[in-house]
Amino acid sequence: MATIGIVLLLLAIPGGAYAFSRNQLSQGQQFEAAGSYKQALSSYATVGTVAGNPASRVFLGDLADRAQTGTAETHFLWGVQLKLQGKFDDSEAQLRATVNSGIAGWTARGNAALADLFIAWGQSLVATQQFQAGIDKYNRVSAFDPTGNLSVSINAGLSAAYAGYAQWYTENQPPDYPNALIWYEKLIKDFPDSLDAQQAQASAFPQTLYNAALAFTAQLKYQQARDAMSELVQNFPTTTWGTQANAALHANQTLTGQLIVSDQNPTPVANRLVRIATHYQIVKAHTYQDSPPIYSTSTDAKGFFKVSMPPGENYLITWWDPSRSTFVTTFVTDTQPVNLITINPLEPAHTTVATS
């Protein structure tokens, strides 16, 4: 109550209010110059209370305006200092207070400082391998840099973060190549001309593509595996990884199956010769002619068979018919066989073959 009484008394005595406010303003400026920003803000706030209220602003408005400017400047200087100390959260709070001062010049400086803050914050996070958090900070810079003056710095920071994130995934135990691939692909797509992208494409990216394809295969994500291997063959054909990818895409795959009597009678057909022809032609209704290469195997006691063969489309499956002493197959129409199988690269296949 005593403090309130003093303020009311000062308001009643313009000369006293002026002297008090001027003294508080001077103290605030001294604290600010000494880097005692908390005390400076307290002094400026006192001036605002005494000189900035409607009753006294008529004759003390100049002091109130100077205190308001001093407050904005103090928030700015404190925010910059905190940024240099690595206290980024506290720095953001002070710089946002500068922006919210409503003073055009300080609002602009506060926004520029916030842009610098988020770049420094991003750099600090990426340096400690907090890549996603660092990327998030870099992506906030543009909101405070409408003219794009910092776009070069933003792009450099993001490309380094993407490359670092990708490499970090490859160095995990065990390595996480699919996630590494995501960040290498994003790096090359978003910043194709960056040094980080060029260095990645020279070695790390194709190696990651190959290892990611192997991981996709182990995860039964066969189409993603084929896409990665195909990209290697197309874009990096002369590299070790491109050569290995080409070999993998043409490597034999395992075909398993079961020979049964019919769809209605799933009794296994045991100990029967089965063969798969990579080429065939229809010579007349319900009659085919197959040609090499042809892969042969036999069913076991439960009608199961297994054969290793290269990838390809529309291979014809036939089986030995003891009653006719020849290999036969069934037809949907006069010229369309039923038992055709496609062997996809990198992917084992399975089929059920009905003899009738």
Tab-separated table of C-alpha atoms in Angstrom:
chain	number	residue	atom	x	y	z
A	1	MET	CA	0.000	0.000	0.000
A	2	ALA	CA	2.895	2.378	0.748
A	3	THR	CA	4.292	2.011	-2.805
A	4	ILE	CA	0.874	2.731	-4.306
A	5	GLY	CA	0.611	5.798	-2.114
A	6	ILE	CA	3.973	7.074	-3.315
A	7	VAL	CA	2.972	6.635	-6.953
A	8	LEU	CA	-0.336	8.453	-6.346
A	9	LEU	CA	1.492	11.217	-4.623
A	10	LEU	CA	3.925	11.528	-7.500
A	11	LEU	CA	1.037	11.683	-9.917
A	12	ALA	CA	-0.406	14.515	-7.904
A	13	ILE	CA	2.853	16.414	-8.007
A	14	PRO	CA	3.972	16.670	-11.671
A	15	GLY	CA	7.437	17.930	-10.778
A	16	GLY	CA	8.070	15.039	-8.446
A	17	ALA	CA	6.748	12.510	-10.952
A	18	TYR	CA	8.990	13.915	-13.639
A	19	ALA	CA	12.088	13.764	-11.432
A	20	PHE	CA	11.298	10.243	-10.278
A	21	SER	CA	10.644	8.977	-13.808
A	22	ARG	CA	13.754	10.666	-15.160
A	23	ASN	CA	15.816	9.038	-12.422
A	24	GLN	CA	14.339	5.595	-13.144
A	25	LEU	CA	14.967	6.080	-16.870
A	26	SER	CA	18.589	6.988	-16.183
A	27	GLN	CA	19.005	3.939	-13.965
A	28	GLY	CA	17.515	1.747	-16.668
A	29	GLN	CA	19.949	3.107	-19.238
A	30	GLN	CA	22.873	2.506	-16.885
A	31	PHE	CA	21.763	-1.052	-16.170
A	32	GLU	CA	21.329	-1.656	-19.898
A	33	ALA	CA	24.797	-0.311	-20.693
A	34	ALA	CA	26.263	-2.571	-18.007
A	35	GLY	CA	24.498	-5.643	-19.391
A	36	SER	CA	22.230	-5.900	-16.342
A	37	TYR	CA	19.202	-6.422	-18.525
A	38	LYS	CA	16.785	-7.724	-15.904
A	39	GLN	CA	17.336	-4.667	-13.715
A	40	ALA	CA	17.105	-2.406	-16.764
A	41	LEU	CA	13.717	-3.826	-17.682
A	42	SER	CA	12.517	-3.322	-14.109
A	43	SER	CA	13.516	0.351	-14.160
A	44	TYR	CA	11.949	0.931	-17.566
A	45	ALA	CA	8.751	-0.756	-16.360
A	46	THR	CA	8.605	1.643	-13.406
A	47	VAL	CA	8.884	4.598	-15.768
A	48	GLY	CA	6.089	3.133	-17.822
A	49	THR	CA	3.886	2.813	-14.761
A	50	VAL	CA	4.460	6.385	-13.617
A	51	ALA	CA	4.884	8.271	-16.895
A	52	GLY	CA	2.917	6.123	-19.268
A	53	ASN	CA	-0.495	6.110	-17.625
A	54	PRO	CA	-3.213	8.283	-19.167
A	55	ALA	CA	-3.249	10.772	-16.297
A	56	SER	CA	0.435	11.694	-16.515
A	57	ARG	CA	1.293	10.960	-20.144
A	58	VAL	CA	0.271	14.492	-21.155
A	59	PHE	CA	3.324	15.993	-19.473
A	60	LEU	CA	5.550	12.885	-19.108
A	61	GLY	CA	4.962	11.261	-22.507
A	62	ASP	CA	8.535	11.788	-23.718
A	63	LEU	CA	9.928	9.839	-20.765
A	64	ALA	CA	7.380	7.064	-21.319
A	65	ASP	CA	8.327	6.803	-24.997
A	66	ARG	CA	12.036	6.660	-24.172
A	67	ALA	CA	11.379	3.939	-21.610
A	68	GLN	CA	9.379	1.973	-24.181
A	69	THR	CA	12.248	2.259	-26.658
A	70	GLY	CA	14.727	1.293	-23.948
A	71	THR	CA	12.615	-1.754	-23.130
A	72	ALA	CA	12.606	-2.903	-26.758
A	73	GLU	CA	16.335	-2.348	-27.035
A	74	THR	CA	17.032	-4.206	-23.790
A	75	HIS	CA	14.985	-7.215	-24.888
A	76	PHE	CA	16.933	-7.181	-28.149
A	77	LEU	CA	20.373	-6.964	-26.543
A	78	TRP	CA	19.492	-9.601	-23.969
A	79	GLY	CA	18.172	-11.915	-26.688
A	80	VAL	CA	21.372	-11.545	-28.717
A	81	GLN	CA	23.477	-12.218	-25.633
A	82	LEU	CA	21.486	-15.318	-24.757
A	83	LYS	CA	21.846	-16.623	-28.305
A	84	LEU	CA	25.627	-16.309	-28.067
A	85	GLN	CA	25.466	-18.228	-24.778
A	86	GLY	CA	23.523	-21.026	-26.440
A	87	LYS	CA	20.391	-20.316	-24.389
A	88	PHE	CA	18.169	-20.413	-27.428
A	89	ASP	CA	14.755	-20.773	-25.748
A	90	ASP	CA	15.403	-17.772	-23.506
A	91	SER	CA	16.791	-15.825	-26.448
A	92	GLU	CA	13.646	-16.458	-28.479
A	93	ALA	CA	11.478	-15.121	-25.641
A	94	GLN	CA	13.468	-11.868	-25.441
A	95	LEU	CA	13.558	-11.326	-29.184
A	96	ARG	CA	9.824	-11.944	-29.502
A	97	ALA	CA	9.308	-9.297	-26.820
A	98	THR	CA	11.307	-6.928	-29.040
A	99	VAL	CA	9.069	-7.732	-32.002
A	100	ASN	CA	5.959	-7.240	-29.860
A	101	SER	CA	7.096	-3.782	-28.751
A	102	GLY	CA	5.207	-2.260	-31.658
A	103	ILE	CA	8.111	0.051	-32.482
A	104	ALA	CA	8.696	-0.390	-36.218
A	105	GLY	CA	12.475	-0.206	-36.165
A	106	TRP	CA	12.837	-2.597	-33.272
A	107	THR	CA	10.223	-4.942	-34.685
A	108	ALA	CA	12.287	-5.247	-37.856
A	109	ARG	CA	15.511	-5.774	-35.910
A	110	GLY	CA	13.806	-8.338	-33.692
A	111	ASN	CA	12.601	-10.327	-36.704
A	112	ALA	CA	16.065	-10.258	-38.252
A	113	ALA	CA	17.567	-11.418	-34.963
A	114	LEU	CA	15.007	-14.235	-34.724
A	115	ALA	CA	16.031	-15.396	-38.200
A	116	ASP	CA	19.676	-15.438	-37.095
A	117	LEU	CA	18.682	-17.200	-33.885
A	118	PHE	CA	16.949	-20.086	-35.667
A	119	ILE	CA	19.940	-20.569	-37.972
A	120	ALA	CA	22.300	-20.716	-34.989
A	121	TRP	CA	19.862	-22.971	-33.142
A	122	GLY	CA	19.643	-25.315	-36.110
A	123	GLN	CA	23.430	-25.445	-36.405
A	124	SER	CA	23.777	-26.265	-32.720
A	125	LEU	CA	21.210	-29.070	-32.854
A	126	VAL	CA	22.684	-30.633	-35.996
A	127	ALA	CA	26.169	-30.477	-34.449
A	128	THR	CA	24.888	-32.654	-31.597
A	129	GLN	CA	23.145	-35.040	-34.040
A	130	GLN	CA	19.657	-33.817	-33.176
A	131	PHE	CA	18.933	-33.690	-36.870
A	132	GLN	CA	15.147	-33.528	-36.997
A	133	ALA	CA	15.005	-30.793	-34.371
A	134	GLY	CA	17.717	-28.882	-36.254
A	135	ILE	CA	15.836	-29.203	-39.525
A	136	ASP	CA	12.699	-27.887	-37.827
A	137	LYS	CA	14.590	-24.784	-36.665
A	138	TYR	CA	16.028	-24.130	-40.125
A	139	ASN	CA	12.533	-24.355	-41.571
A	140	ARG	CA	11.348	-21.585	-39.222
A	141	VAL	CA	13.859	-19.036	-40.486
A	142	SER	CA	11.908	-18.002	-43.566
A	143	ALA	CA	9.009	-16.709	-41.438
A	144	PHE	CA	11.349	-13.983	-40.177
A	145	ASP	CA	13.201	-13.443	-43.448
A	146	PRO	CA	10.505	-12.440	-45.964
A	147	THR	CA	13.044	-10.997	-48.421
A	148	GLY	CA	15.003	-14.247	-48.551
A	149	ASN	CA	18.313	-12.676	-47.586
A	150	LEU	CA	19.243	-15.770	-45.601
A	151	SER	CA	18.116	-18.351	-48.178
A	152	VAL	CA	21.718	-19.339	-48.970
A	153	SER	CA	22.440	-19.965	-45.294
A	154	ILE	CA	19.167	-21.833	-44.822
A	155	ASN	CA	19.803	-24.091	-47.813
A	156	ALA	CA	23.379	-24.786	-46.736
A	157	GLY	CA	22.222	-25.681	-43.245
A	158	LEU	CA	19.434	-27.930	-44.472
A	159	SER	CA	21.591	-29.760	-47.011
A	160	ALA	CA	24.230	-30.419	-44.348
A	161	ALA	CA	21.516	-31.605	-41.958
A	162	TYR	CA	20.007	-33.966	-44.545
A	163	ALA	CA	23.419	-35.428	-45.365
A	164	GLY	CA	24.300	-35.780	-41.706
A	165	TYR	CA	20.971	-37.419	-40.912
A	166	ALA	CA	21.400	-39.924	-43.723
A	167	GLN	CA	24.934	-40.781	-42.626
A	168	TRP	CA	23.784	-41.128	-39.018
A	169	TYR	CA	21.256	-43.777	-40.067
A	170	THR	CA	23.960	-45.730	-41.919
A	171	GLU	CA	26.158	-45.698	-38.816
A	172	ASN	CA	23.463	-47.048	-36.509
A	173	GLN	CA	23.902	-50.557	-35.163
A	174	PRO	CA	22.384	-52.199	-37.050
A	175	PRO	CA	22.405	-49.714	-39.939
A	176	ASP	CA	19.022	-48.357	-41.024
A	177	TYR	CA	19.491	-48.013	-44.767
A	178	PRO	CA	15.829	-47.413	-45.712
A	179	ASN	CA	15.690	-44.298	-43.529
A	180	ALA	CA	19.129	-43.210	-44.712
A	181	LEU	CA	17.838	-43.505	-48.263
A	182	ILE	CA	14.902	-41.202	-47.462
A	183	TRP	CA	17.254	-38.410	-46.432
A	184	TYR	CA	19.727	-38.899	-49.277
A	185	GLU	CA	16.849	-38.772	-51.752
A	186	LYS	CA	15.486	-35.628	-50.106
A	187	LEU	CA	18.956	-34.060	-50.179
A	188	ILE	CA	19.395	-34.744	-53.890
A	189	LYS	CA	15.862	-33.636	-54.745
A	190	ASP	CA	15.795	-30.417	-52.696
A	191	PHE	CA	19.425	-29.322	-53.075
A	192	PRO	CA	20.790	-31.026	-56.220
A	193	ASP	CA	23.531	-28.459	-56.763
A	194	SER	CA	24.833	-28.498	-53.204
A	195	LEU	CA	28.250	-29.890	-52.377
A	196	ASP	CA	26.595	-32.322	-49.962
A	197	ALA	CA	24.422	-33.743	-52.756
A	198	GLN	CA	27.339	-34.044	-55.170
A	199	GLN	CA	29.455	-35.834	-52.587
A	200	ALA	CA	26.572	-38.176	-51.718
A	201	GLN	CA	26.023	-39.141	-55.343
A	202	ALA	CA	29.701	-39.938	-55.748
A	203	SER	CA	29.591	-42.812	-53.267
A	204	ALA	CA	27.295	-42.789	-50.233
A	205	PHE	CA	24.009	-42.542	-52.117
A	206	PRO	CA	24.494	-45.482	-54.522
A	207	GLN	CA	25.877	-47.614	-51.709
A	208	THR	CA	22.850	-46.737	-49.580
A	209	LEU	CA	20.502	-47.505	-52.483
A	210	TYR	CA	21.969	-50.992	-52.776
A	211	ASN	CA	21.908	-51.723	-49.055
A	212	ALA	CA	18.387	-50.304	-48.742
A	213	ALA	CA	17.285	-52.658	-51.539
A	214	LEU	CA	18.679	-55.600	-49.581
A	215	ALA	CA	16.844	-54.371	-46.478
A	216	PHE	CA	13.598	-53.995	-48.428
A	217	THR	CA	13.997	-57.563	-49.682
A	218	ALA	CA	14.454	-58.831	-46.134
A	219	GLN	CA	11.312	-56.895	-45.141
A	220	LEU	CA	9.403	-58.496	-48.066
A	221	LYS	CA	8.999	-55.056	-49.669
A	222	TYR	CA	9.927	-56.427	-53.048
A	223	GLN	CA	8.698	-53.600	-55.263
A	224	GLN	CA	10.670	-51.030	-53.261
A	225	ALA	CA	13.706	-53.295	-53.535
A	226	ARG	CA	13.293	-53.551	-57.322
A	227	ASP	CA	12.843	-49.783	-57.611
A	228	ALA	CA	16.078	-49.141	-55.708
A	229	MET	CA	18.059	-51.704	-57.707
A	230	SER	CA	16.645	-50.394	-60.993
A	231	GLU	CA	17.622	-46.838	-60.075
A	232	LEU	CA	21.163	-48.038	-59.462
A	233	VAL	CA	21.338	-49.777	-62.831
A	234	GLN	CA	19.920	-46.747	-64.621
A	235	ASN	CA	21.768	-43.919	-62.871
A	236	PHE	CA	24.952	-45.537	-61.546
A	237	PRO	CA	25.709	-48.343	-64.032
A	238	THR	CA	29.490	-48.076	-63.831
A	239	THR	CA	29.724	-48.204	-60.050
A	240	THR	CA	30.325	-51.342	-58.025
A	241	TRP	CA	26.821	-50.969	-56.639
A	242	GLY	CA	25.305	-50.629	-60.098
A	243	THR	CA	27.040	-53.801	-61.215
A	244	GLN	CA	25.854	-55.706	-58.163
A	245	ALA	CA	22.319	-54.368	-58.608
A	246	ASN	CA	22.232	-55.549	-62.214
A	247	ALA	CA	23.360	-58.997	-61.124
A	248	ALA	CA	20.757	-59.084	-58.349
A	249	LEU	CA	17.943	-58.144	-60.722
A	250	HIS	CA	18.868	-61.073	-62.986
A	251	ALA	CA	19.665	-63.595	-60.268
A	252	ASN	CA	17.699	-66.835	-60.018
A	253	GLN	CA	14.701	-66.847	-57.709
A	254	THR	CA	13.049	-69.777	-55.981
A	255	LEU	CA	9.742	-71.025	-57.324
A	256	THR	CA	7.817	-73.331	-55.022
A	257	GLY	CA	4.506	-74.953	-55.758
A	258	GLN	CA	2.174	-77.862	-55.234
A	259	LEU	CA	0.726	-80.150	-57.868
A	260	ILE	CA	-2.853	-81.214	-57.069
A	261	VAL	CA	-5.567	-83.145	-58.861
A	262	SER	CA	-7.968	-80.176	-59.309
A	263	ASP	CA	-9.307	-77.066	-57.624
A	264	GLN	CA	-12.250	-79.139	-56.383
A	265	ASN	CA	-10.062	-82.075	-55.379
A	266	PRO	CA	-6.880	-80.795	-53.734
A	267	THR	CA	-5.329	-84.244	-53.425
A	268	PRO	CA	-1.555	-83.883	-53.945
A	269	VAL	CA	0.015	-85.482	-56.995
A	270	ALA	CA	3.185	-87.122	-55.670
A	271	ASN	CA	6.418	-88.054	-57.373
A	272	ARG	CA	5.565	-86.438	-60.677
A	273	LEU	CA	7.960	-84.673	-63.055
A	274	VAL	CA	7.276	-80.946	-63.433
A	275	ARG	CA	8.966	-78.539	-65.758
A	276	ILE	CA	8.788	-74.813	-66.404
A	277	ALA	CA	9.508	-73.504	-69.873
A	278	THR	CA	10.666	-69.922	-70.343
A	279	HIS	CA	9.401	-69.913	-73.949
A	280	TYR	CA	6.473	-71.571	-75.635
A	281	GLN	CA	4.126	-71.152	-78.565
A	282	ILE	CA	0.645	-72.461	-79.346
A	283	VAL	CA	0.802	-74.618	-82.478
A	284	LYS	CA	-2.896	-75.529	-82.532
A	285	ALA	CA	-5.873	-75.750	-80.167
A	286	HIS	CA	-4.820	-77.166	-76.785
A	287	THR	CA	-1.355	-77.898	-78.144
A	288	TYR	CA	1.861	-76.107	-77.288
A	289	GLN	CA	5.517	-76.291	-78.158
A	290	ASP	CA	7.962	-75.232	-75.460
A	291	SER	CA	11.608	-74.365	-75.949
A	292	PRO	CA	14.735	-73.904	-73.842
A	293	PRO	CA	15.741	-72.938	-71.367
A	294	ILE	CA	13.498	-75.373	-69.508
A	295	TYR	CA	13.757	-76.038	-65.777
A	296	SER	CA	12.768	-79.450	-64.388
A	297	THR	CA	12.018	-80.860	-60.954
A	298	SER	CA	9.801	-83.479	-59.285
A	299	THR	CA	7.071	-83.317	-56.700
A	300	ASP	CA	7.642	-84.919	-53.315
A	301	ALA	CA	5.271	-87.223	-51.450
A	302	LYS	CA	2.961	-84.283	-50.690
A	303	GLY	CA	2.993	-82.894	-54.190
A	304	PHE	CA	5.360	-80.030	-53.436
A	305	PHE	CA	8.098	-78.964	-55.849
A	306	LYS	CA	10.870	-76.426	-55.831
A	307	VAL	CA	13.049	-74.996	-58.574
A	308	SER	CA	15.488	-72.104	-58.991
A	309	MET	CA	15.147	-70.019	-62.152
A	310	PRO	CA	15.742	-66.525	-63.530
A	311	PRO	CA	13.108	-63.767	-63.472
A	312	GLY	CA	10.692	-63.603	-66.388
A	313	GLU	CA	7.067	-63.397	-67.425
A	314	ASN	CA	4.526	-66.006	-68.466
A	315	TYR	CA	6.581	-69.135	-67.942
A	316	LEU	CA	4.628	-72.259	-68.833
A	317	ILE	CA	4.262	-74.978	-66.192
A	318	THR	CA	3.729	-78.517	-67.431
A	319	TRP	CA	3.798	-81.956	-65.800
A	320	TRP	CA	4.344	-85.536	-66.888
A	321	ASP	CA	1.189	-87.470	-67.803
A	322	PRO	CA	1.971	-91.233	-67.513
A	323	SER	CA	-1.160	-92.159	-69.458
A	324	ARG	CA	0.013	-90.176	-72.490
A	325	SER	CA	3.766	-90.442	-71.870
A	326	THR	CA	4.292	-86.718	-72.388
A	327	PHE	CA	4.248	-83.394	-70.565
A	328	VAL	CA	0.870	-81.688	-70.536
A	329	THR	CA	-0.875	-78.568	-69.241
A	330	THR	CA	-4.446	-77.299	-69.021
A	331	PHE	CA	-6.080	-74.527	-71.045
A	332	VAL	CA	-8.600	-71.795	-70.322
A	333	THR	CA	-9.402	-71.502	-74.023
A	334	ASP	CA	-8.096	-73.228	-77.116
A	335	THR	CA	-5.002	-71.045	-77.084
A	336	GLN	CA	-4.666	-69.804	-73.505
A	337	PRO	CA	-2.856	-72.040	-70.968
A	338	VAL	CA	-3.956	-71.932	-67.358
A	339	ASN	CA	-0.655	-72.521	-65.608
A	340	LEU	CA	1.516	-69.520	-66.385
A	341	ILE	CA	3.835	-68.043	-63.788
A	342	THR	CA	5.792	-64.784	-63.598
A	343	ILE	CA	9.024	-64.733	-61.616
A	344	ASN	CA	9.756	-61.205	-60.408
A	345	PRO	CA	13.309	-60.049	-59.662
A	346	LEU	CA	14.391	-60.349	-56.028
A	347	GLU	CA	11.162	-62.112	-55.073
A	348	PRO	CA	10.451	-65.814	-54.509
A	349	ALA	CA	7.259	-67.117	-56.138
A	350	HIS	CA	4.696	-69.758	-55.253
A	351	THR	CA	1.907	-71.363	-57.209
A	352	THR	CA	-0.614	-74.166	-57.017
A	353	VAL	CA	-0.976	-76.232	-60.190
A	354	ALA	CA	-4.155	-78.231	-60.842
A	355	THR	CA	-3.856	-81.082	-63.301
A	356	SER	CA	-7.487	-80.843	-64.350
